Amino acid sequence: MDPQNQTALLTGCTSGIGLHLAHQFAKHGHPLVLVAPVESELQQLRTELTATYGVTAEVLAKDLEQQSSAQEIHDALDARGIQVDILVNNAGHGHHGKWWQQSIDTDLSMLRLNIEAVLRLSKLFVPKMVARGGGILFNTASVAGFEAGPTMAVYHATKAFVLSWSEAISVELEDTGVQVTALCPGPTDTDFFPKAGMEDTTVFQKGSVMAPQDVAEAGYKGMADGDLIIIPGAMNKALVQGRRVLTEKAQAKLNAKMYEDVPASEHQRSRGDIEQEAAEKR
Ligand SMILES: NC(=O)c1ccc[n+]([C@@H]2O[C@H](COP(=O)([O-])OP(=O)(O)OC[C@H]3O[C@@H](n4cnc5c(N)ncnc54)[C@H](OP(=O)(O)O)[C@@H]3O)[C@@H](O)[C@H]2O)c1
């Protein structure tokens, strides 16, 4: 792969894993298309990436929960004569709480962003990759996709969808030159936790939480190596493998425990501590 000829479109690139994926792609020299909801944040990111790495970057401010956004992105790039060689479906969000107590709008919001937008963008760009005989579909799934997650029931189900769909179409796409990669991070220090109302949970306070920089680095390397499934971090790999000996219900109950709140007196970290520490080490 010659990165300079491989344009990567990244969704959800203004914070967390997507932000650091954007840095990884830029560092390797890929021209970029940056997609997220807030124009000013995208412009700021573009300025930073072009100045630091000397790459080109287009920005498209879009809310991917809107049904029309995928087509608008596709058409805007067509009009600018930009071909997408690597589609990184990264934007996603979660919600914490008992499913039967949360609104249907909350459920559907996760379905729209984590599933529908992924399908719509992929449906527009992957057939073109097949016609050209090459390309990469990179989906951010999650270790959550391997197991059910009580109090994050819909979120886990959306990630199980992304994982299963990625695995299935990777077989359909064999011999087309199009690669599928599913990045499956474990808990990662991003805005995901405050947005989902999960900063007080056992998984965030006491779990093995990775820096988004390390997750993104593992994601880019795995993609460049041609991996279908990437589980960053030894602990996450061990947990996914180890739990397979348990029944589905036992796995789900372990996740329920991880999603319980811990008292403030036992808090070990705040959002950003791990990301900051990783930034200082680099
Ligand atoms: N953090 C974890 O522990 C973890 C673990 C496994 C998998 N993941 C997955 O990793 C991916 C990235 O999440 P993250 O942890 O990096 O969270 P994050 O820091 O909250 O980043 C989410 C990104 O998606 C964007 N986004 C949110 N709603 C959007 C919308 N409607 N349309 C377009 N873009 C939207 C956000 O932009 P705004 O900030 O402007 O909303 C942001 O750029 C998600 O798919 C998530 O499910 C996260």
CSV table of C-alpha atoms and ligand atoms in Angstrom, one decimal:
chain,number,residue,atom,x,y,z
A,1,MET,CA,0.0,0.0,0.0
A,2,ASP,CA,1.3,3.4,-0.9
A,3,PRO,CA,-0.4,5.6,1.7
A,4,GLN,CA,0.0,8.8,-0.4
A,5,ASN,CA,-2.3,7.3,-3.0
A,6,GLN,CA,-4.8,5.9,-0.5
A,7,THR,CA,-7.3,8.5,0.7
A,8,ALA,CA,-9.0,7.7,4.0
A,9,LEU,CA,-12.4,9.0,5.1
A,10,LEU,CA,-12.7,8.9,8.9
A,11,THR,CA,-16.0,9.4,10.7
A,12,GLY,CA,-16.0,10.6,14.4
A,13,CYS,CA,-12.5,12.0,14.1
A,14,THR,CA,-12.8,15.0,16.4
A,15,SER,CA,-12.2,13.1,19.7
A,16,GLY,CA,-11.1,9.9,21.2
A,17,ILE,CA,-10.2,6.9,19.1
A,18,GLY,CA,-11.2,8.6,15.8
A,19,LEU,CA,-9.0,11.7,16.6
A,20,HIS,CA,-6.0,9.4,17.2
A,21,LEU,CA,-6.8,7.3,14.1
A,22,ALA,CA,-6.7,10.6,12.1
A,23,HIS,CA,-3.2,11.2,13.5
A,24,GLN,CA,-2.1,7.7,12.6
A,25,PHE,CA,-3.4,8.0,9.0
A,26,ALA,CA,-1.9,11.5,8.6
A,27,LYS,CA,1.4,10.3,10.1
A,28,HIS,CA,1.6,7.6,7.5
A,29,GLY,CA,0.9,10.1,4.7
A,30,HIS,CA,-2.7,9.4,3.7
A,31,PRO,CA,-4.8,12.2,2.2
A,32,LEU,CA,-7.8,12.6,4.5
A,33,VAL,CA,-11.5,13.3,4.5
A,34,LEU,CA,-12.6,14.2,8.0
A,35,VAL,CA,-16.2,13.8,9.0
A,36,ALA,CA,-17.8,14.8,12.4
A,37,PRO,CA,-20.7,17.0,13.4
A,38,VAL,CA,-18.9,20.3,14.4
A,39,GLU,CA,-17.3,22.3,11.5
A,40,SER,CA,-15.1,24.4,13.8
A,41,GLU,CA,-13.6,21.3,15.4
A,42,LEU,CA,-13.0,19.8,12.0
A,43,GLN,CA,-11.2,23.0,10.7
A,44,GLN,CA,-9.0,23.0,13.8
A,45,LEU,CA,-8.1,19.4,13.3
A,46,ARG,CA,-7.4,20.0,9.6
A,47,THR,CA,-5.1,22.8,10.5
A,48,GLU,CA,-3.2,20.7,13.0
A,49,LEU,CA,-2.9,17.6,10.7
A,50,THR,CA,-1.8,19.5,7.6
A,51,ALA,CA,0.8,21.5,9.6
A,52,THR,CA,2.2,18.5,11.5
A,53,TYR,CA,2.2,15.9,8.8
A,54,GLY,CA,2.0,17.8,5.5
A,55,VAL,CA,-1.0,15.8,4.3
A,56,THR,CA,-4.1,17.2,2.5
A,57,ALA,CA,-7.4,17.1,4.4
A,58,GLU,CA,-11.0,17.8,3.3
A,59,VAL,CA,-13.6,18.4,6.0
A,60,LEU,CA,-17.3,17.6,5.9
A,61,ALA,CA,-19.4,18.6,8.9
A,62,LYS,CA,-22.3,16.0,9.1
A,63,ASP,CA,-24.6,14.5,11.7
A,64,LEU,CA,-24.5,10.9,10.7
A,65,GLU,CA,-27.8,10.2,12.5
A,66,GLN,CA,-29.5,12.1,9.6
A,67,GLN,CA,-30.5,9.6,6.9
A,68,SER,CA,-29.3,11.9,4.1
A,69,SER,CA,-25.8,12.5,5.4
A,70,ALA,CA,-24.1,9.5,3.8
A,71,GLN,CA,-25.4,10.4,0.3
A,72,GLU,CA,-24.4,14.1,0.9
A,73,ILE,CA,-20.9,13.0,1.8
A,74,HIS,CA,-20.6,10.8,-1.2
A,75,ASP,CA,-21.9,13.5,-3.6
A,76,ALA,CA,-19.7,16.2,-2.1
A,77,LEU,CA,-16.6,14.1,-2.6
A,78,ASP,CA,-17.7,13.2,-6.2
A,79,ALA,CA,-18.1,16.9,-7.0
A,80,ARG,CA,-14.6,17.5,-5.6
A,81,GLY,CA,-13.2,14.6,-7.6
A,82,ILE,CA,-12.1,12.7,-4.5
A,83,GLN,CA,-12.0,8.9,-4.4
A,84,VAL,CA,-12.3,7.1,-1.0
A,85,ASP,CA,-9.8,4.2,-0.8
A,86,ILE,CA,-10.2,3.5,2.9
A,87,LEU,CA,-13.5,4.0,4.7
A,88,VAL,CA,-13.2,4.3,8.4
A,89,ASN,CA,-16.6,3.9,10.1
A,90,ASN,CA,-15.6,5.0,13.6
A,91,ALA,CA,-18.3,7.3,14.9
A,92,GLY,CA,-20.5,5.7,17.5
A,93,HIS,CA,-22.0,6.2,20.9
A,94,GLY,CA,-23.5,4.3,23.9
A,95,HIS,CA,-26.0,4.7,26.6
A,96,HIS,CA,-25.9,3.3,30.2
A,97,GLY,CA,-29.1,2.3,31.9
A,98,LYS,CA,-31.7,-0.5,32.1
A,99,TRP,CA,-33.2,-1.0,28.7
A,100,TRP,CA,-36.8,-1.1,29.8
A,101,GLN,CA,-36.4,2.2,31.5
A,102,GLN,CA,-34.8,4.1,28.6
A,103,SER,CA,-36.7,5.8,25.8
A,104,ILE,CA,-37.1,4.3,22.4
A,105,ASP,CA,-35.4,7.4,21.0
A,106,THR,CA,-32.2,6.5,22.9
A,107,ASP,CA,-32.3,3.0,21.4
A,108,LEU,CA,-32.9,4.2,17.9
A,109,SER,CA,-30.2,6.9,18.2
A,110,MET,CA,-27.6,4.2,18.8
A,111,LEU,CA,-29.0,2.1,15.9
A,112,ARG,CA,-28.9,5.1,13.5
A,113,LEU,CA,-25.3,6.1,14.3
A,114,ASN,CA,-23.7,2.7,15.1
A,115,ILE,CA,-25.4,0.7,12.4
A,116,GLU,CA,-27.5,2.6,9.9
A,117,ALA,CA,-24.8,5.2,9.1
A,118,VAL,CA,-22.2,2.5,8.8
A,119,LEU,CA,-24.3,0.6,6.3
A,120,ARG,CA,-25.2,3.7,4.3
A,121,LEU,CA,-21.6,4.9,3.9
A,122,SER,CA,-20.3,1.4,3.2
A,123,LYS,CA,-23.1,0.8,0.6
A,124,LEU,CA,-22.0,3.9,-1.3
A,125,PHE,CA,-18.2,3.4,-1.1
A,126,VAL,CA,-17.5,-0.3,-1.0
A,127,PRO,CA,-19.1,-1.3,-4.4
A,128,LYS,CA,-16.8,1.4,-6.0
A,129,MET,CA,-13.8,-0.2,-4.3
A,130,VAL,CA,-14.8,-3.6,-5.7
A,131,ALA,CA,-15.2,-2.1,-9.2
A,132,ARG,CA,-11.6,-0.7,-8.9
A,133,GLY,CA,-10.3,-4.0,-7.5
A,134,GLY,CA,-9.0,-2.5,-4.2
A,135,GLY,CA,-9.8,-0.7,-1.0
A,136,ILE,CA,-10.3,-1.1,2.8
A,137,LEU,CA,-13.4,-1.1,4.9
A,138,PHE,CA,-12.3,-0.3,8.5
A,139,ASN,CA,-15.1,-0.6,11.1
A,140,THR,CA,-14.7,0.3,14.8
A,141,ALA,CA,-16.6,-2.4,16.6
A,142,SER,CA,-15.8,-3.2,20.2
A,143,VAL,CA,-15.0,-6.1,22.6
A,144,ALA,CA,-18.7,-5.4,23.5
A,145,GLY,CA,-19.5,-7.1,20.2
A,146,PHE,CA,-18.4,-10.4,21.6
A,147,GLU,CA,-20.8,-10.5,24.6
A,148,ALA,CA,-24.1,-9.3,25.8
A,149,GLY,CA,-24.0,-6.2,28.1
A,150,PRO,CA,-26.8,-5.7,30.7
A,151,THR,CA,-27.4,-2.0,31.2
A,152,MET,CA,-25.7,-1.4,27.8
A,153,ALA,CA,-27.9,-3.9,26.0
A,154,VAL,CA,-28.5,-2.0,22.8
A,155,TYR,CA,-24.9,-0.7,22.6
A,156,HIS,CA,-23.5,-4.2,22.8
A,157,ALA,CA,-26.0,-5.4,20.3
A,158,THR,CA,-25.0,-2.7,17.8
A,159,LYS,CA,-21.4,-3.7,18.2
A,160,ALA,CA,-22.3,-7.4,17.7
A,161,PHE,CA,-23.9,-6.3,14.5
A,162,VAL,CA,-20.8,-4.5,13.3
A,163,LEU,CA,-18.6,-7.4,14.2
A,164,SER,CA,-20.8,-10.1,12.6
A,165,TRP,CA,-21.4,-8.1,9.5
A,166,SER,CA,-17.7,-7.3,9.1
A,167,GLU,CA,-16.8,-10.9,9.4
A,168,ALA,CA,-19.5,-12.0,6.9
A,169,ILE,CA,-18.7,-9.5,4.2
A,170,SER,CA,-15.0,-10.1,4.5
A,171,VAL,CA,-15.7,-13.6,3.1
A,172,GLU,CA,-18.0,-12.2,0.4
A,173,LEU,CA,-15.3,-9.7,-0.6
A,174,GLU,CA,-12.5,-12.4,-0.8
A,175,ASP,CA,-10.8,-12.2,-4.2
A,176,THR,CA,-12.2,-8.6,-4.9
A,177,GLY,CA,-9.1,-6.9,-3.5
A,178,VAL,CA,-11.2,-5.2,-0.8
A,179,GLN,CA,-10.1,-5.8,2.8
A,180,VAL,CA,-12.3,-5.7,5.8
A,181,THR,CA,-10.9,-4.8,9.2
A,182,ALA,CA,-12.9,-4.6,12.5
A,183,LEU,CA,-11.1,-2.8,15.3
A,184,CYS,CA,-12.4,-4.1,18.7
A,185,PRO,CA,-11.2,-1.9,21.5
A,186,GLY,CA,-11.8,-2.6,25.1
A,187,PRO,CA,-12.4,0.2,27.6
A,188,THR,CA,-10.6,3.3,26.3
A,189,ASP,CA,-10.2,6.7,27.9
A,190,THR,CA,-12.4,8.9,25.6
A,191,ASP,CA,-15.5,11.1,25.9
A,192,PHE,CA,-17.5,7.9,25.3
A,193,PHE,CA,-17.7,7.4,29.1
A,194,PRO,CA,-18.9,10.9,30.2
A,195,LYS,CA,-21.3,11.0,27.2
A,196,ALA,CA,-22.8,7.6,28.2
A,197,GLY,CA,-23.0,8.6,31.8
A,198,MET,CA,-20.4,5.9,32.8
A,199,GLU,CA,-17.5,7.7,34.5
A,200,ASP,CA,-18.5,6.2,37.9
A,201,THR,CA,-18.6,2.6,36.7
A,202,THR,CA,-16.3,-0.2,37.8
A,203,VAL,CA,-15.2,-0.7,34.2
A,204,PHE,CA,-13.9,2.9,34.0
A,205,GLN,CA,-12.7,3.4,37.5
A,206,LYS,CA,-11.1,0.0,38.2
A,207,GLY,CA,-10.9,-1.7,34.8
A,208,SER,CA,-8.0,-2.0,32.5
A,209,VAL,CA,-8.5,1.2,30.4
A,210,MET,CA,-6.3,1.9,27.4
A,211,ALA,CA,-5.1,5.2,26.0
A,212,PRO,CA,-6.9,6.1,22.7
A,213,GLN,CA,-3.4,6.7,21.2
A,214,ASP,CA,-2.5,3.1,21.8
A,215,VAL,CA,-5.8,1.8,20.4
A,216,ALA,CA,-5.4,3.9,17.3
A,217,GLU,CA,-1.8,2.7,16.8
A,218,ALA,CA,-2.8,-0.9,17.1
A,219,GLY,CA,-5.7,-0.3,14.7
A,220,TYR,CA,-3.6,1.2,12.0
A,221,LYS,CA,-0.9,-1.5,12.3
A,222,GLY,CA,-3.5,-4.3,12.2
A,223,MET,CA,-5.1,-2.8,9.2
A,224,ALA,CA,-1.8,-2.4,7.4
A,225,ASP,CA,-1.0,-6.0,8.3
A,226,GLY,CA,-4.3,-7.1,6.7
A,227,ASP,CA,-6.0,-8.3,9.9
A,228,LEU,CA,-9.7,-8.9,10.0
A,229,ILE,CA,-10.1,-8.6,13.8
A,230,ILE,CA,-7.9,-6.4,15.9
A,231,ILE,CA,-8.3,-6.5,19.7
A,232,PRO,CA,-5.8,-3.9,21.1
A,233,GLY,CA,-4.0,-4.8,24.3
A,234,ALA,CA,-3.0,-8.1,26.0
A,235,MET,CA,-5.7,-7.7,28.7
A,236,ASN,CA,-8.5,-7.3,26.2
A,237,LYS,CA,-7.3,-10.2,24.1
A,238,ALA,CA,-7.1,-12.4,27.2
A,239,LEU,CA,-10.6,-11.3,28.4
A,240,VAL,CA,-12.2,-12.1,25.0
A,241,GLN,CA,-10.6,-15.5,24.8
A,242,GLY,CA,-10.9,-16.4,28.5
A,243,ARG,CA,-14.6,-15.6,28.7
A,244,ARG,CA,-15.4,-18.0,25.8
A,245,VAL,CA,-15.3,-20.9,28.3
A,246,LEU,CA,-18.2,-19.3,30.2
A,247,THR,CA,-21.8,-19.6,29.4
A,248,GLU,CA,-23.4,-16.6,27.6
A,249,LYS,CA,-25.3,-15.8,30.8
A,250,ALA,CA,-22.2,-15.9,33.0
A,251,GLN,CA,-20.5,-13.5,30.5
A,252,ALA,CA,-23.4,-11.1,30.6
A,253,LYS,CA,-23.5,-11.2,34.4
A,254,LEU,CA,-19.8,-10.3,34.6
A,255,ASN,CA,-20.4,-7.3,32.3
A,256,ALA,CA,-23.4,-6.2,34.5
A,257,LYS,CA,-21.0,-6.1,37.4
A,258,MET,CA,-18.5,-4.1,35.4
A,259,TYR,CA,-21.2,-1.5,34.7
A,260,GLU,CA,-22.2,-1.0,38.3
A,261,ASP,CA,-21.2,2.3,39.9
A,262,VAL,CA,-18.4,2.4,42.5
A,263,PRO,CA,-18.5,5.0,45.4
A,264,ALA,CA,-16.7,8.3,44.8
A,265,SER,CA,-14.2,7.3,47.6
A,266,GLU,CA,-13.0,4.5,45.4
A,267,HIS,CA,-12.5,6.5,42.2
A,268,GLN,CA,-9.1,6.1,40.7
A,269,ARG,CA,-9.3,8.2,37.6
A,270,SER,CA,-11.0,11.0,35.7
A,271,ARG,CA,-11.7,11.1,32.0
A,272,GLY,CA,-8.5,12.3,30.2
A,273,ASP,CA,-6.0,11.1,32.8
A,274,ILE,CA,-4.8,8.1,30.7
A,275,GLU,CA,-5.0,10.0,27.4
A,276,GLN,CA,-2.9,12.8,28.9
A,277,GLU,CA,-0.3,10.4,30.3
A,278,ALA,CA,0.1,8.8,26.9
A,279,ALA,CA,0.4,12.2,25.2
A,280,GLU,CA,3.2,13.1,27.7
A,281,LYS,CA,5.1,9.8,26.9
A,282,ARG,CA,5.1,10.4,23.2
B,1,LIG,N1,-14.2,4.4,24.5
B,1,LIG,C1,-14.4,3.1,24.5
B,1,LIG,O1,-14.2,2.5,25.6
B,1,LIG,C2,-14.7,2.3,23.3
B,1,LIG,C3,-14.5,0.9,23.3
B,1,LIG,C4,-14.8,0.2,22.2
B,1,LIG,C5,-15.3,0.8,21.1
B,1,LIG,N2,-15.5,2.1,21.1
B,1,LIG,C6,-16.0,2.7,19.9
B,1,LIG,O2,-15.1,3.6,19.3
B,1,LIG,C7,-15.7,4.6,18.5
B,1,LIG,C8,-15.3,6.0,18.8
B,1,LIG,O3,-15.7,6.3,20.1
B,1,LIG,P1,-14.8,7.1,21.2
B,1,LIG,O4,-14.7,6.2,22.4
B,1,LIG,O5,-13.6,7.6,20.6
B,1,LIG,O6,-15.8,8.2,21.6
B,1,LIG,P2,-15.8,9.8,21.5
B,1,LIG,O7,-14.5,10.4,22.0
B,1,LIG,O8,-17.1,10.2,22.0
B,1,LIG,O9,-15.8,10.0,19.9
B,1,LIG,C9,-16.9,9.9,19.1
B,1,LIG,C10,-16.8,10.6,17.8
B,1,LIG,O10,-18.0,10.4,17.0
B,1,LIG,C11,-18.5,11.7,16.7
B,1,LIG,N3,-20.0,11.6,16.6
B,1,LIG,C12,-20.9,11.5,17.6
B,1,LIG,N4,-22.1,11.6,17.2
B,1,LIG,C13,-22.0,11.7,15.8
B,1,LIG,C14,-23.0,11.9,14.8
B,1,LIG,N5,-24.3,11.9,15.0
B,1,LIG,N6,-22.5,12.1,13.5
B,1,LIG,C15,-21.2,12.1,13.3
B,1,LIG,N7,-20.3,12.0,14.2
B,1,LIG,C16,-20.7,11.8,15.5
B,1,LIG,C17,-18.1,12.6,17.8
B,1,LIG,O11,-18.2,14.0,17.5
B,1,LIG,P3,-18.8,15.0,18.6
B,1,LIG,O12,-17.9,14.9,19.8
B,1,LIG,O13,-18.9,16.3,18.0
B,1,LIG,O14,-20.2,14.4,19.0
B,1,LIG,C18,-16.6,12.1,18.0
B,1,LIG,O15,-15.8,12.7,17.0
B,1,LIG,C19,-17.2,4.4,18.7
B,1,LIG,O16,-17.8,3.6,17.6
B,1,LIG,C20,-17.3,3.6,20.0
B,1,LIG,O17,-18.5,2.8,20.1
B,1,LIG,C21,-15.2,2.9,22.2
